[in-house]
Amino acid sequence: MLERELRLNAAAGFSFPDLSMPGFDVVGAENRHRHAVYYDTFDLRLARWGCWLRHRTDEGWTVRLSAVRVGDDLQPREVRLAGHRDTIPLEARDLVRGFARRAPLVRVARLRVMRRPVLLIDRRGEQAAEVVEEDIAAYHGEGPARRFREVEIELSEEADAAVLDQLVAKLSQAGAGAESPRSWLARALGP
C-alpha cells in the first residue's frame, strides 16, 4: 500500500485552523486514542534502515519498509498483518529478517496517541482528505519520556494534489512547522 500523506510539526502555540475551502465541506470526526508498541533489535537495525515493526491497537501489526520511488516522490511501503499483540506474526518476522539478521526483536518504544481528525468532503460526498492533530507521548518505564505534536494530512487516491497545497498553507499560517522528517519511533527514541 502506498500512502499520500504529509506530516507537519505542531509547536506548543499551534491552534487548529478553519480548513474551509470552496467545493469542500469540513466535517469533524470522533477523537481516537491509539496505543502503539514498536519492535526492533537491541541495536536498532530496523530503524537505521528506515524501517519499523509496530503493533497498534486499532489496526494490528504493520511493517514499514524502505521507500520506493513513485514519480518524483519517495513513498513508504507498508504491509499490515493480523495477529495478537503479544506475538509478532511470522510474516512480519520474515519481512524484516534481512535487516534484523539473527538478532532478536524486542520492544523498543511504547506510544500513546490522541488523534483529533477533521475530514474534507468533496461535492460528490467523497472524502478527499483527512487532517489529524496528533498529541504523542512516548513511554519508557512508568512515565512519558518525550511528548510531541504533529499534524497529519492524508489525501485520498482521487484527490487533486492542489488540495494538499491549500491545506499546508492554512496549517502553516496557524503555526504548523516544516514537514516532520523523522518517524515517531525516531522521535520517541531521541538522539
CSV table of N, CA, C and O in Angstrom, one decimal, residues 51-120:
chain,number,residue,atom,x,y,z
A,51,CYS,N,13.2,1.5,8.5
A,51,CYS,CA,12.1,0.6,8.6
A,51,CYS,C,11.6,0.5,10.1
A,51,CYS,O,12.2,0.9,11.0
A,52,TRP,N,10.4,-0.1,10.3
A,52,TRP,CA,9.9,-0.4,11.6
A,52,TRP,C,8.9,-1.5,11.6
A,52,TRP,O,8.3,-1.8,10.6
A,53,LEU,N,8.7,-2.0,12.8
A,53,LEU,CA,7.7,-3.1,13.0
A,53,LEU,C,6.9,-2.6,14.2
A,53,LEU,O,7.5,-2.3,15.3
A,54,ARG,N,5.6,-2.6,14.1
A,54,ARG,CA,4.7,-2.0,15.1
A,54,ARG,C,3.4,-2.8,15.3
A,54,ARG,O,2.9,-3.3,14.3
A,55,HIS,N,2.9,-2.8,16.5
A,55,HIS,CA,1.6,-3.3,16.8
A,55,HIS,C,0.8,-2.1,17.3
A,55,HIS,O,1.2,-1.4,18.2
A,56,ARG,N,-0.4,-1.8,16.7
A,56,ARG,CA,-1.2,-0.7,17.1
A,56,ARG,C,-2.6,-1.2,17.4
A,56,ARG,O,-3.1,-2.1,16.7
A,57,THR,N,-3.2,-0.7,18.5
A,57,THR,CA,-4.5,-1.3,19.0
A,57,THR,C,-5.6,-1.2,17.9
A,57,THR,O,-6.4,-2.1,17.8
A,58,ASP,N,-5.6,-0.2,17.0
A,58,ASP,CA,-6.7,-0.1,16.1
A,58,ASP,C,-6.5,-0.7,14.7
A,58,ASP,O,-7.4,-0.8,13.9
A,59,GLU,N,-5.2,-1.2,14.5
A,59,GLU,CA,-5.0,-1.8,13.1
A,59,GLU,C,-4.1,-3.0,13.1
A,59,GLU,O,-3.8,-3.6,12.1
A,60,GLY,N,-3.7,-3.5,14.3
A,60,GLY,CA,-2.9,-4.7,14.3
A,60,GLY,C,-1.4,-4.4,14.0
A,60,GLY,O,-0.9,-3.4,14.3
A,61,TRP,N,-0.8,-5.3,13.3
A,61,TRP,CA,0.6,-5.3,13.0
A,61,TRP,C,0.9,-4.5,11.7
A,61,TRP,O,0.2,-4.7,10.7
A,62,THR,N,1.9,-3.7,11.7
A,62,THR,CA,2.4,-3.0,10.5
A,62,THR,C,3.9,-3.1,10.4
A,62,THR,O,4.6,-2.9,11.3
A,63,VAL,N,4.3,-3.4,9.2
A,63,VAL,CA,5.7,-3.4,8.8
A,63,VAL,C,5.9,-2.3,7.8
A,63,VAL,O,5.3,-2.3,6.8
A,64,ARG,N,6.8,-1.3,8.1
A,64,ARG,CA,7.1,-0.3,7.2
A,64,ARG,C,8.5,-0.6,6.6
A,64,ARG,O,9.4,-0.7,7.4
A,65,LEU,N,8.6,-0.7,5.3
A,65,LEU,CA,9.9,-1.0,4.7
A,65,LEU,C,10.4,0.3,4.0
A,65,LEU,O,9.7,1.3,3.9
A,66,SER,N,11.6,0.2,3.5
A,66,SER,CA,12.2,1.4,2.8
A,66,SER,C,11.3,1.9,1.7
A,66,SER,O,10.5,1.2,1.1
A,67,ALA,N,11.4,3.2,1.5
A,67,ALA,CA,10.6,3.9,0.5
A,67,ALA,C,10.9,3.4,-0.9
A,67,ALA,O,12.0,3.0,-1.3
A,68,VAL,N,9.9,3.6,-1.8
A,68,VAL,CA,10.0,3.3,-3.3
A,68,VAL,C,9.7,4.6,-4.0
A,68,VAL,O,9.0,5.5,-3.5
A,69,ARG,N,10.3,4.8,-5.2
A,69,ARG,CA,10.1,6.0,-5.9
A,69,ARG,C,8.8,5.9,-6.7
A,69,ARG,O,8.6,4.9,-7.5
A,70,VAL,N,7.9,6.9,-6.6
A,70,VAL,CA,6.7,7.0,-7.4
A,70,VAL,C,6.7,8.3,-8.0
A,70,VAL,O,6.5,9.4,-7.4
A,71,GLY,N,7.0,8.4,-9.3
A,71,GLY,CA,7.2,9.7,-10.0
A,71,GLY,C,8.4,10.3,-9.4
A,71,GLY,O,9.5,9.8,-9.3
A,72,ASP,N,8.2,11.6,-8.9
A,72,ASP,CA,9.3,12.3,-8.3
A,72,ASP,C,9.4,12.2,-6.8
A,72,ASP,O,10.3,12.7,-6.2
A,73,ASP,N,8.5,11.4,-6.3
A,73,ASP,CA,8.4,11.3,-4.8
A,73,ASP,C,8.8,9.9,-4.3
A,73,ASP,O,8.7,8.9,-5.1
A,74,LEU,N,9.3,9.9,-3.1
A,74,LEU,CA,9.6,8.6,-2.4
A,74,LEU,C,8.4,8.3,-1.5
A,74,LEU,O,8.0,9.2,-0.7
A,75,GLN,N,7.8,7.1,-1.6
A,75,GLN,CA,6.7,6.7,-0.8
A,75,GLN,C,7.0,5.5,0.0
A,75,GLN,O,7.6,4.5,-0.5
A,76,PRO,N,6.6,5.5,1.3
A,76,PRO,CA,6.9,4.3,2.1
A,76,PRO,C,6.0,3.1,1.7
A,76,PRO,O,5.0,3.3,1.1
A,77,ARG,N,6.5,1.9,1.9
A,77,ARG,CA,5.8,0.7,1.7
A,77,ARG,C,5.4,0.1,3.0
A,77,ARG,O,6.2,0.0,3.9
A,78,GLU,N,4.1,-0.2,3.2
A,78,GLU,CA,3.6,-0.7,4.4
A,78,GLU,C,2.9,-2.0,4.1
A,78,GLU,O,2.1,-2.1,3.2
A,79,VAL,N,3.1,-3.0,5.0
A,79,VAL,CA,2.3,-4.2,5.0
A,79,VAL,C,1.6,-4.4,6.3
A,79,VAL,O,2.2,-4.3,7.4
A,80,ARG,N,0.3,-4.6,6.3
A,80,ARG,CA,-0.5,-4.8,7.5
A,80,ARG,C,-0.8,-6.2,7.7
A,80,ARG,O,-1.2,-6.9,6.7
A,81,LEU,N,-0.7,-6.7,8.9
A,81,LEU,CA,-1.0,-8.1,9.2
A,81,LEU,C,-1.8,-8.2,10.5
A,81,LEU,O,-1.7,-7.4,11.4
A,82,ALA,N,-2.6,-9.3,10.5
A,82,ALA,CA,-3.4,-9.6,11.7
A,82,ALA,C,-2.6,-10.3,12.6
A,82,ALA,O,-1.5,-10.9,12.3
A,83,GLY,N,-3.0,-10.3,13.9
A,83,GLY,CA,-2.3,-11.1,14.9
A,83,GLY,C,-2.4,-10.6,16.3
A,83,GLY,O,-2.7,-9.4,16.4
A,84,HIS,N,-2.2,-11.4,17.3
A,84,HIS,CA,-2.3,-11.0,18.6
A,84,HIS,C,-1.2,-10.0,19.0
A,84,HIS,O,0.0,-10.2,18.5
A,85,ARG,N,-1.4,-9.1,19.8
A,85,ARG,CA,-0.4,-8.0,20.2
A,85,ARG,C,0.8,-8.6,20.9
A,85,ARG,O,1.9,-8.0,20.9
A,86,ASP,N,0.7,-9.8,21.5
A,86,ASP,CA,1.8,-10.3,22.2
A,86,ASP,C,2.7,-11.2,21.4
A,86,ASP,O,3.8,-11.7,21.9
A,87,THR,N,2.4,-11.5,20.2
A,87,THR,CA,3.1,-12.4,19.3
A,87,THR,C,3.4,-11.8,18.0
A,87,THR,O,2.4,-11.6,17.2
A,88,ILE,N,4.6,-11.6,17.6
A,88,ILE,CA,4.9,-11.0,16.3
A,88,ILE,C,4.6,-12.1,15.3
A,88,ILE,O,5.1,-13.2,15.4
A,89,PRO,N,3.8,-11.7,14.3
A,89,PRO,CA,3.5,-12.7,13.2
A,89,PRO,C,4.7,-13.1,12.5
A,89,PRO,O,5.7,-12.4,12.2
A,90,LEU,N,4.7,-14.4,12.1
A,90,LEU,CA,5.8,-15.0,11.3
A,90,LEU,C,6.1,-14.2,10.0
A,90,LEU,O,7.2,-13.9,9.6
A,91,GLU,N,5.0,-13.7,9.4
A,91,GLU,CA,5.1,-13.0,8.1
A,91,GLU,C,5.9,-11.7,8.4
A,91,GLU,O,6.7,-11.2,7.6
A,92,ALA,N,5.6,-11.0,9.5
A,92,ALA,CA,6.3,-9.8,9.9
A,92,ALA,C,7.8,-10.1,10.1
A,92,ALA,O,8.7,-9.3,9.7
A,93,ARG,N,8.1,-11.1,10.8
A,93,ARG,CA,9.5,-11.5,11.1
A,93,ARG,C,10.2,-11.8,9.7
A,93,ARG,O,11.4,-11.4,9.6
A,94,ASP,N,9.5,-12.5,8.8
A,94,ASP,CA,10.1,-12.7,7.5
A,94,ASP,C,10.4,-11.4,6.7
A,94,ASP,O,11.5,-11.3,6.1
A,95,LEU,N,9.5,-10.5,6.8
A,95,LEU,CA,9.7,-9.2,6.1
A,95,LEU,C,10.9,-8.4,6.6
A,95,LEU,O,11.5,-7.7,5.8
A,96,VAL,N,11.2,-8.5,7.9
A,96,VAL,CA,12.3,-7.7,8.5
A,96,VAL,C,13.6,-8.5,8.7
A,96,VAL,O,14.6,-8.0,9.1
A,97,ARG,N,13.6,-9.8,8.3
A,97,ARG,CA,14.7,-10.7,8.6
A,97,ARG,C,16.0,-10.1,7.9
A,97,ARG,O,17.1,-10.2,8.5
A,98,GLY,N,15.9,-9.6,6.7
A,98,GLY,CA,17.1,-9.1,6.0
A,98,GLY,C,17.8,-7.9,6.7
A,98,GLY,O,19.0,-7.7,6.6
A,99,PHE,N,17.0,-7.2,7.5
A,99,PHE,CA,17.5,-6.0,8.3
A,99,PHE,C,18.0,-6.5,9.7
A,99,PHE,O,19.0,-6.1,10.2
A,100,ALA,N,17.2,-7.3,10.3
A,100,ALA,CA,17.5,-7.8,11.7
A,100,ALA,C,18.5,-8.9,11.7
A,100,ALA,O,19.2,-9.0,12.8
A,101,ARG,N,18.7,-9.6,10.7
A,101,ARG,CA,19.5,-10.8,10.6
A,101,ARG,C,19.1,-11.8,11.7
A,101,ARG,O,18.0,-12.1,11.8
A,102,ARG,N,20.0,-12.2,12.5
A,102,ARG,CA,19.7,-13.2,13.6
A,102,ARG,C,19.4,-12.5,14.9
A,102,ARG,O,19.1,-13.3,15.9
A,103,ALA,N,19.4,-11.2,15.0
A,103,ALA,CA,19.2,-10.5,16.3
A,103,ALA,C,17.7,-10.7,16.7
A,103,ALA,O,16.8,-10.6,15.8
A,104,PRO,N,17.4,-10.9,17.9
A,104,PRO,CA,16.0,-11.0,18.4
A,104,PRO,C,15.3,-9.6,18.3
A,104,PRO,O,15.9,-8.6,18.4
A,105,LEU,N,14.0,-9.7,18.0
A,105,LEU,CA,13.2,-8.5,18.0
A,105,LEU,C,12.6,-8.3,19.4
A,105,LEU,O,12.0,-9.2,20.0
A,106,VAL,N,12.8,-7.0,19.9
A,106,VAL,CA,12.4,-6.7,21.3
A,106,VAL,C,11.6,-5.4,21.2
A,106,VAL,O,11.7,-4.6,20.3
A,107,ARG,N,10.8,-5.1,22.3
A,107,ARG,CA,10.1,-3.9,22.4
A,107,ARG,C,11.0,-2.7,22.7
A,107,ARG,O,11.8,-2.8,23.6
A,108,VAL,N,11.0,-1.7,21.8
A,108,VAL,CA,11.9,-0.6,22.0
A,108,VAL,C,11.2,0.7,22.3
A,108,VAL,O,11.8,1.7,22.8
A,109,ALA,N,9.9,0.8,22.1
A,109,ALA,CA,9.2,2.1,22.4
A,109,ALA,C,7.7,1.8,22.5
A,109,ALA,O,7.2,0.9,21.8
A,110,ARG,N,7.0,2.5,23.4
A,110,ARG,CA,5.6,2.4,23.6
A,110,ARG,C,5.0,3.8,23.5
A,110,ARG,O,5.5,4.7,24.2
A,111,LEU,N,4.0,4.0,22.6
A,111,LEU,CA,3.4,5.3,22.4
A,111,LEU,C,1.9,5.4,22.7
A,111,LEU,O,1.2,4.4,22.4
A,112,ARG,N,1.5,6.5,23.3
A,112,ARG,CA,0.1,6.7,23.4
A,112,ARG,C,-0.2,8.0,22.6
A,112,ARG,O,0.4,9.0,22.7
A,113,VAL,N,-1.3,7.9,21.7
A,113,VAL,CA,-1.6,8.9,20.7
A,113,VAL,C,-3.0,9.4,20.9
A,113,VAL,O,-3.9,8.5,20.9
A,114,MET,N,-3.2,10.7,21.0
A,114,MET,CA,-4.6,11.2,20.9
A,114,MET,C,-4.7,11.9,19.6
A,114,MET,O,-4.0,12.8,19.2
A,115,ARG,N,-5.7,11.4,18.8
A,115,ARG,CA,-5.9,11.9,17.4
A,115,ARG,C,-7.2,12.7,17.4
A,115,ARG,O,-8.3,12.2,17.8
A,116,ARG,N,-7.1,13.9,16.8
A,116,ARG,CA,-8.3,14.7,16.6
A,116,ARG,C,-8.5,15.0,15.1
A,116,ARG,O,-7.8,15.9,14.6
A,117,PRO,N,-9.3,14.2,14.4
A,117,PRO,CA,-9.4,14.3,13.0
A,117,PRO,C,-10.5,15.2,12.5
A,117,PRO,O,-11.5,15.5,13.2
A,118,VAL,N,-10.2,15.8,11.3
A,118,VAL,CA,-11.2,16.6,10.5
A,118,VAL,C,-11.2,16.0,9.1
A,118,VAL,O,-10.1,15.8,8.6
A,119,LEU,N,-12.4,15.8,8.5
A,119,LEU,CA,-12.5,15.3,7.2
A,119,LEU,C,-12.8,16.4,6.2
A,119,LEU,O,-13.7,17.2,6.5
A,120,LEU,N,-12.2,16.3,5.0
A,120,LEU,CA,-12.6,17.2,3.9
A,120,LEU,C,-13.4,16.4,2.9
A,120,LEU,O,-12.9,15.5,2.3
